[in-house]
Amino acid sequence: MPRFQLYIDGAFVDAAEAFESLDPATGTAWALMPAAGEAEINRAVEAADRAFHDPAWAGLTATQRGKLLMKLGDLVAQHAGRLAELETRDTGKIIRETRAQIGYVADYYRYFGGLADKIEGAHLPIDKPDMEVFLRREPIGVVAAIVPWNSQLFLSAVKLGPALAAGCTVVLKASEDGPAPLLEFARLIDAAGFPKGVVNIVTGFGEPAGRALTSHPKVARVAFTGGPATARQVVRNTAENLAHVTLELGGKSPVLVFADADLDSVSNAIIAGIFAATGQSCVAGSRLYVERPAHDRLVAILASKAAKIRIGDPQDEATEMGPLATARQRAHIEDNLARSVAAGARVMCGGGRPVGREAGWFFAPTIVSAADNTVPCVAEELFGPVLSVLSFDSEEEAIALANDTRFGLASGVFTTSLTRAHRVTRRLRAGIVWVNTYRAVSPIVPFGGYGQSGLGREGGSESVRDYTRTKSVWIRTSDDPVPDPFVMR
Ligand code: NDP
């Protein structure tokens, strides 16, 4: 069985403890993963702190840092096959998707590499004739980056990229579920030539590893992606170190379909939003609201397409939907669906384990008709291939239903009316609105949520600033003696 190691201070090392990682397609152990404890987390943070001050890193120019990131992007592209295979093996995400996503990961590193020498300070027009004042933007310090299991390489890139562009050092904690691709990615950090300790990659359990990392006194910045309950613990942990925190959390994203939309084309976007990655996506378009005249026809198209989705071995190129990543995840979905049916929801297709897929954690693409937003499958994040469908009678009602949630990550609007697209876009309370498309990403575009979906934005040029702090520098230009020392100047 392959055995993976932690990457601390430029070296691959074992942890005192290890655990078995399970293949979601078969449910059997396939690799041994290191479980970092407090001792390993302390070593990783100490290494990152030393590297932060070491001239081998701190002495590089911004352009030199950018070149290292560009090289990392190239290496990710070169090793995409191996990384994709490992991610598919350890998380069950289909190989077509992991390979495509890793192509994007390479682009994200190149994008942030390009930004490294565009982090500019400012000269301030101070109202004092004998002073020059300027702002320096300096790296904030050691970053604790925490990612969940569903897209570890991708979600790491939006943290490591801006952190390294800004000159920070990082301890990245992979999830205990599916950490193989990140532990393998550590080899590319080494090959790209980052000085030792600049990036440290560990895996381990939320308790103790996640807690020890996010509360460590030498951590200045926490970049977290995960669920809202863990986010609250992370925020509590940072009461210890007062680190600056960004949170990318869950969602229950609404998709509004107006009767004027082209339903055949819309159906593909809806399927991409809920059944791609087996629905294990923070932006999953899991609440579908359809204008009443189009409701029955759209549901019929969706049910017929859902029934034809090829479920199977995630390593097979032909597979369209793989298993869920963990048995825990499937149990969560089954529990929610049982409660939803008890609350009056009607299963239109799927609703359980697909026939002939007894091994592994498969779940059929599922469409559920629900009466209102209080039904559990409409109200709670499932993180699985379950689409809840409701209908509406007016634009006003559609907006009210869409905004009736504590989340606010993504949303979709399908209409051929330009005026309506603008009106609805303005009023949706979500960090992302896709119009006549869904689940598109780019390093250039900020990503993040409203409400319980998070705090801060990842991606886009502004995100690099989040890893810096300003220093105000006052320079007196007069050689005369300092005037009255007892009065503030
Ligand atoms: P969790 O919140 O359970 O875990 C996220 C990460 O936090 C994991 O690495 C986990 O480690 C770690 N962790 C757990 N406990 C602690 C702790 N006390 N202190 C610090 N870290 C801790 O989320 P899931 O792994 O279940 O991921 C699914 C969630 O992530 C969903 O809600 C989804 O919407 C959200 N998500 C949000 C995205 C966004 O960009 N908005 C993108 C993707 C997912 P371990 O795994 O070892 O428990």
GROMACS .gro file of C-alpha atoms and ligand atoms in nm, residues 19 145-152 155 158-159 173-177 203-214 224-231 233-234 237 247-251 280-283 328-329 381 383 407 409 447-449 453-454 458, ligand 1:
model
  109
   19PHE     CA    1  -0.436   0.639   0.889
  145ALA     CA    2  -0.444   2.746   0.465
  146ILE     CA    3  -0.716   2.487   0.528
  147VAL     CA    4  -0.903   2.306   0.252
  148PRO     CA    5  -1.188   2.053   0.240
  149TRP     CA    6  -1.181   1.730   0.043
  150ASN     CA    7  -1.382   1.818  -0.265
  151SER     CA    8  -1.126   2.009  -0.475
  152GLN     CA    9  -0.807   2.019  -0.275
  155LEU     CA   10  -0.888   2.533  -0.344
  158VAL     CA   11  -0.647   3.026  -0.460
  159LYS     CA   12  -0.471   3.045  -0.122
  173LYS     CA   13  -0.356   2.148   0.583
  174ALA     CA   14  -0.519   1.899   0.350
  175SER     CA   15  -0.842   1.734   0.455
  176GLU     CA   16  -0.821   1.391   0.617
  177ASP     CA   17  -1.039   1.275   0.325
  203THR     CA   18  -0.263   1.636   0.665
  204GLY     CA   19  -0.435   1.526   0.980
  205PHE     CA   20  -0.764   1.554   1.160
  206GLY     CA   21  -0.951   1.875   1.242
  207GLU     CA   22  -0.873   1.798   1.603
  208PRO     CA   23  -0.583   1.825   1.685
  209ALA     CA   24  -0.416   1.937   1.358
  210GLY     CA   25  -0.665   2.199   1.234
  211ARG     CA   26  -0.712   2.346   1.579
  212ALA     CA   27  -0.338   2.359   1.654
  213LEU     CA   28  -0.267   2.526   1.320
  214THR     CA   29  -0.538   2.793   1.328
  224PHE     CA   30  -1.025   2.857   0.530
  225THR     CA   31  -1.259   2.668   0.300
  226GLY     CA   32  -1.509   2.428   0.453
  227GLY     CA   33  -1.843   2.410   0.624
  228PRO     CA   34  -2.002   2.681   0.843
  229ALA     CA   35  -1.980   2.478   1.167
  230THR     CA   36  -1.603   2.427   1.129
  231ALA     CA   37  -1.567   2.792   1.027
  233GLN     CA   38  -1.452   2.683   1.541
  234VAL     CA   39  -1.178   2.834   1.326
  237ASN     CA   40  -0.939   2.944   1.742
  247LEU     CA   41  -1.386   3.202   0.504
  248GLU     CA   42  -1.519   3.027   0.193
  249LEU     CA   43  -1.815   2.826   0.316
  250GLY     CA   44  -2.110   2.629   0.195
  251GLY     CA   45  -2.403   2.722  -0.020
  280GLN     CA   46  -2.004   1.786  -0.425
  281SER     CA   47  -1.945   2.144  -0.515
  282CYS     CA   48  -1.987   2.451  -0.297
  283VAL     CA   49  -2.158   2.630  -0.587
  328ARG     CA   50  -2.041   0.975   0.587
  329GLN     CA   51  -2.143   1.200   0.299
  381GLU     CA   52  -2.670   2.199   0.206
  383PHE     CA   53  -2.326   1.843  -0.102
  407PHE     CA   54  -2.640   3.121   0.241
  409LEU     CA   55  -2.259   3.187  -0.255
  447PHE     CA   56  -1.508   3.423  -0.575
  448GLY     CA   57  -1.688   3.426  -0.241
  449GLY     CA   58  -2.020   3.452  -0.067
  453SER     CA   59  -2.140   3.147   0.271
  454GLY     CA   60  -1.835   3.331   0.386
  458GLU     CA   61  -1.055   3.454  -0.335
  490NDP     P1   62  -1.525   2.079   0.697
  490NDP     O1   63  -1.565   2.212   0.744
  490NDP     O2   64  -1.565   1.959   0.776
  490NDP     O3   65  -1.365   2.069   0.684
  490NDP     C1   66  -1.290   2.165   0.615
  490NDP     C2   67  -1.145   2.160   0.662
  490NDP     O4   68  -1.137   2.204   0.797
  490NDP     C3   69  -1.085   2.018   0.661
  490NDP     O5   70  -0.949   2.026   0.624
  490NDP     C4   71  -1.098   1.979   0.806
  490NDP     O6   72  -1.009   1.879   0.844
  490NDP     C5   73  -1.066   2.110   0.875
  490NDP     N1   74  -1.108   2.118   1.014
  490NDP     C6   75  -1.198   2.042   1.081
  490NDP     N2   76  -1.208   2.082   1.211
  490NDP     C7   77  -1.122   2.185   1.226
  490NDP     C8   78  -1.087   2.271   1.335
  490NDP     N3   79  -1.141   2.255   1.455
  490NDP     N4   80  -0.997   2.368   1.314
  490NDP     C9   81  -0.943   2.386   1.192
  490NDP     N5   82  -0.970   2.308   1.085
  490NDP    C10   83  -1.059   2.210   1.101
  490NDP     O7   84  -1.579   2.069   0.551
  490NDP     P2   85  -1.586   1.945   0.456
  490NDP     O8   86  -1.451   1.882   0.446
  490NDP     O9   87  -1.700   1.860   0.495
  490NDP    O10   88  -1.615   2.018   0.315
  490NDP    C11   89  -1.741   2.049   0.273
  490NDP    C12   90  -1.776   2.194   0.300
  490NDP    O11   91  -1.686   2.283   0.235
  490NDP    C13   92  -1.913   2.227   0.244
  490NDP    O12   93  -1.989   2.303   0.334
  490NDP    C14   94  -1.879   2.308   0.120
  490NDP    O13   95  -1.981   2.393   0.077
  490NDP    C15   96  -1.758   2.383   0.164
  490NDP     N6   97  -1.685   2.431   0.047
  490NDP    C16   98  -1.683   2.567   0.021
  490NDP    C17   99  -1.620   2.615  -0.092
  490NDP    C18  100  -1.613   2.763  -0.120
  490NDP    O14  101  -1.522   2.806  -0.187
  490NDP     N7  102  -1.706   2.844  -0.073
  490NDP    C19  103  -1.555   2.526  -0.188
  490NDP    C20  104  -1.563   2.389  -0.151
  490NDP    C21  105  -1.626   2.344  -0.037
  490NDP     P3  106  -1.058   1.725   0.840
  490NDP    O15  107  -1.100   1.699   0.699
  490NDP    O16  108  -0.939   1.652   0.879
  490NDP    O17  109  -1.174   1.715   0.937
   0.00000   0.00000   0.00000
